[in-house]
C-alpha positions as a Python dict, from the first residue, in 0.01 Angstrom:
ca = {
    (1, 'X'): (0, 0, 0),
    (2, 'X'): (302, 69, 259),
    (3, 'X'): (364, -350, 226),
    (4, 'X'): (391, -326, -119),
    (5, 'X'): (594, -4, -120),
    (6, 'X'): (856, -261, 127),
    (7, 'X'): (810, -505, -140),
    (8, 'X'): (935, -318, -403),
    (9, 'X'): (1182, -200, -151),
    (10, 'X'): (1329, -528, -72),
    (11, 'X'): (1320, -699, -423),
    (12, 'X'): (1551, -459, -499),
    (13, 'X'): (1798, -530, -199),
    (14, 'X'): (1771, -190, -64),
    (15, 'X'): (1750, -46, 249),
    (16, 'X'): (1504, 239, 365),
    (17, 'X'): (1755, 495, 371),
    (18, 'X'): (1882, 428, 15),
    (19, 'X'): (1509, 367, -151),
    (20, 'X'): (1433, 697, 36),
    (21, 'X'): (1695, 843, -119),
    (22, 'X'): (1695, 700, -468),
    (23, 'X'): (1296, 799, -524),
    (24, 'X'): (1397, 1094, -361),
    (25, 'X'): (1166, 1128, -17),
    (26, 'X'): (1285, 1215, 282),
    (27, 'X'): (1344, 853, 509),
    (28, 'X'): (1149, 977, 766),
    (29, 'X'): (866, 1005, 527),
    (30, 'X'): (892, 680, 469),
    (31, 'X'): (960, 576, 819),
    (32, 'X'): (587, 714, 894),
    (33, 'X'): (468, 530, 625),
    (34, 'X'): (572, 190, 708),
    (35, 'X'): (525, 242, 1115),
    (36, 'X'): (168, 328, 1005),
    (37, 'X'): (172, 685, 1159),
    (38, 'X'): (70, 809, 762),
    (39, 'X'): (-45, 709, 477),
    (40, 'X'): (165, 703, 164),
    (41, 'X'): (14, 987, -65),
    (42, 'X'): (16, 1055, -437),
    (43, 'X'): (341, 1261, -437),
    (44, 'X'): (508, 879, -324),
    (45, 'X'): (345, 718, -586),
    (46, 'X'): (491, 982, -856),
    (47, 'X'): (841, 974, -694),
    (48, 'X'): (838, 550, -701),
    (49, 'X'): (677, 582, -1118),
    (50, 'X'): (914, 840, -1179),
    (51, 'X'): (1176, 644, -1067),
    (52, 'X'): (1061, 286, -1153),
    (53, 'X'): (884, 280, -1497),
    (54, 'X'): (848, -70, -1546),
    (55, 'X'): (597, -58, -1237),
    (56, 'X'): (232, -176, -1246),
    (57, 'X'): (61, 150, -1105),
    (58, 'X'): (-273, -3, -988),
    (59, 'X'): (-84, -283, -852),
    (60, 'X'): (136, -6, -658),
    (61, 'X'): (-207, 176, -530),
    (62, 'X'): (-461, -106, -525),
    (63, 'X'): (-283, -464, -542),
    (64, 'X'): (-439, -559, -866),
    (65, 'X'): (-275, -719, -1133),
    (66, 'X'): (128, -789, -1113),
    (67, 'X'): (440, -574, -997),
    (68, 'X'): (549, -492, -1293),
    (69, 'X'): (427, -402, -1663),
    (70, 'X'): (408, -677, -1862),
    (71, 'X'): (643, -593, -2141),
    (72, 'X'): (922, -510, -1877),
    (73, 'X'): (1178, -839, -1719),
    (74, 'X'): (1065, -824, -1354),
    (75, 'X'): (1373, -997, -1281),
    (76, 'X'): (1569, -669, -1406),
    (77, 'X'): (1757, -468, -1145),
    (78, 'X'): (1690, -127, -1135),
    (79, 'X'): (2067, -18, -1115),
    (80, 'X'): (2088, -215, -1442),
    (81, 'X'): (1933, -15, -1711),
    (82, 'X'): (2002, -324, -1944),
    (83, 'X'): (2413, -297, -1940),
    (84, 'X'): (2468, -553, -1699),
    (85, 'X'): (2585, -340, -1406),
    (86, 'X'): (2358, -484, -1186),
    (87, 'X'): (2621, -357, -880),
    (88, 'X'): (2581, -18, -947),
    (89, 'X'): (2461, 190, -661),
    (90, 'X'): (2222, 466, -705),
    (91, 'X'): (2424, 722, -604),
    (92, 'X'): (2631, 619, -895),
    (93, 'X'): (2379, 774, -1125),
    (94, 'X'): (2375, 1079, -943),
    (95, 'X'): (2571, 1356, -1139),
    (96, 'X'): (2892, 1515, -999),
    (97, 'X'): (2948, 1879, -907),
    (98, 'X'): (3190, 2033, -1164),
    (99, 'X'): (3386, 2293, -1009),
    (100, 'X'): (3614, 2300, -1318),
    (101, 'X'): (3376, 2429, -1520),
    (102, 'X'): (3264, 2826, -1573),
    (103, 'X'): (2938, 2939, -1439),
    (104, 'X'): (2601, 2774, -1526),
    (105, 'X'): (2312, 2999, -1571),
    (106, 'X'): (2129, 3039, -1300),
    (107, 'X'): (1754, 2831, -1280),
    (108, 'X'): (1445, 3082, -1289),
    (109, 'X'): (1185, 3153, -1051),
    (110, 'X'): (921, 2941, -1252),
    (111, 'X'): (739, 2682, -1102),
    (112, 'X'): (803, 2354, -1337),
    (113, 'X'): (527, 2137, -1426),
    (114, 'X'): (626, 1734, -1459),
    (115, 'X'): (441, 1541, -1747),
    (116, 'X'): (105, 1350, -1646),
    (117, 'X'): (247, 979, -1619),
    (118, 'X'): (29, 720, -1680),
    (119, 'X'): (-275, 915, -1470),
    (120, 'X'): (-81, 1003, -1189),
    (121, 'X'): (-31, 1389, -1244),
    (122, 'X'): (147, 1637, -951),
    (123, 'X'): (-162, 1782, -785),
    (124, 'X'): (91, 2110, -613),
    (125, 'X'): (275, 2407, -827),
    (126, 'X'): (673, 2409, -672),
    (127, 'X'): (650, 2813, -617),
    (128, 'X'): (1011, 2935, -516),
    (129, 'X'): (1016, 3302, -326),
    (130, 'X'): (1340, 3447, -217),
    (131, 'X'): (1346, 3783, -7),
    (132, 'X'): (1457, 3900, 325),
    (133, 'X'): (1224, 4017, 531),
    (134, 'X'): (1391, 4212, 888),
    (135, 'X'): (1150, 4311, 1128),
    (136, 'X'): (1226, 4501, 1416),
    (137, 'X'): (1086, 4434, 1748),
    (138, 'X'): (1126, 4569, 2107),
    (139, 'X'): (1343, 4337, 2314),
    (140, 'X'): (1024, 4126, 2500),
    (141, 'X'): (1053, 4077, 2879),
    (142, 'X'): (936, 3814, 3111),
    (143, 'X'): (629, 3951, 3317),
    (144, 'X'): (558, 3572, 3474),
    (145, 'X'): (606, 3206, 3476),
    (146, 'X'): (388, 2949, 3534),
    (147, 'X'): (426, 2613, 3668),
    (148, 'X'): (214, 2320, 3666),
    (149, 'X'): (178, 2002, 3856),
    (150, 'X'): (31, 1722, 3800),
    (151, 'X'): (-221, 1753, 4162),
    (152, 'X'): (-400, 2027, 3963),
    (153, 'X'): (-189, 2331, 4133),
    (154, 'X'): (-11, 2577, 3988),
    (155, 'X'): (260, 2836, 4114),
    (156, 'X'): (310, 3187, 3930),
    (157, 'X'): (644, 3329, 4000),
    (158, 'X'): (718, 3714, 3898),
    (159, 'X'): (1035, 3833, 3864),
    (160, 'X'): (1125, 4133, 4121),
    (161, 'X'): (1186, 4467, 3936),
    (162, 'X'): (1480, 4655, 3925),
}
């Protein structure tokens, strides 16, 4: 799955950081996933849908059938939308901050459910907490340190009291 998640990458003409960004996953996610460290999970497969329509989802998870849905133009970029501004950059789409404008009203604590796509549903509830929690602790002190080596020894040092 990772090749063809590179495949769809490259066909494309993007790089790792900007397909990371445009399906919006960290890169390091999906650094892992093409080093082979992890395996790309179904929250990646919702992000690249969500992102990419047009895309065949069983050949996405299992290699079957073609890249792309058969009523969609393969050849189509994805910056393209059918306009012809096949140079437009993702972050093109991206919406501006408007500090111009008055207030917008502020988004509630309720976790937001995204619609099943094509059988590939979001299996975790987004559950936002806010608080401050201050604890108080005694200041801890150091009562000994231990040190290692690599013969199988070990030291303990205490430190003198005042």
């Amino acid at each position: 799955m990772k090749d063809r998640i590179r495949q769809i990458m490259e066909s494309q003409h993007m790089t790792q950081q900007l397909f990371a960004d445009y399906i919006g996953q960290s890169p390091a996610t999906l650094s892992s996933i093409f080093t082979g460290r992890t395996r790309p999970t179904l929250n990646i497969v919702e992000a690249i849908k969500k992102k990419i329509p047009n895309i065949n989802t069983d050949w996405l998870m299992f290699g079957s059938g073609d890249m792309y849905l058969a009523q969609n133009n393969p050849e189509q970029d994805l910056f393209s939308e059918g306009d012809g501004n096949a140079d437009a950059h993702p972050t093109d789409q991206n919406p501006m901050l408007m500090f111009d404008e008055g207030p917008i009203q502020a988004p509630q604590n309720t976790p937001q459910t995204l619609p099943n796509i094509n059988g590939v549903r979001n299996t975790h509830q987004e559950i936002v907490t806010t608080g401050v929690k201050i604890a108080d602790k005694p200041q801890r002190k150091v009562m000994e340190i231990r040190v290692f080596y690599d013969d199988q020894t070990w030291e303990t040092f205490v430190p003198q009291k005042k």
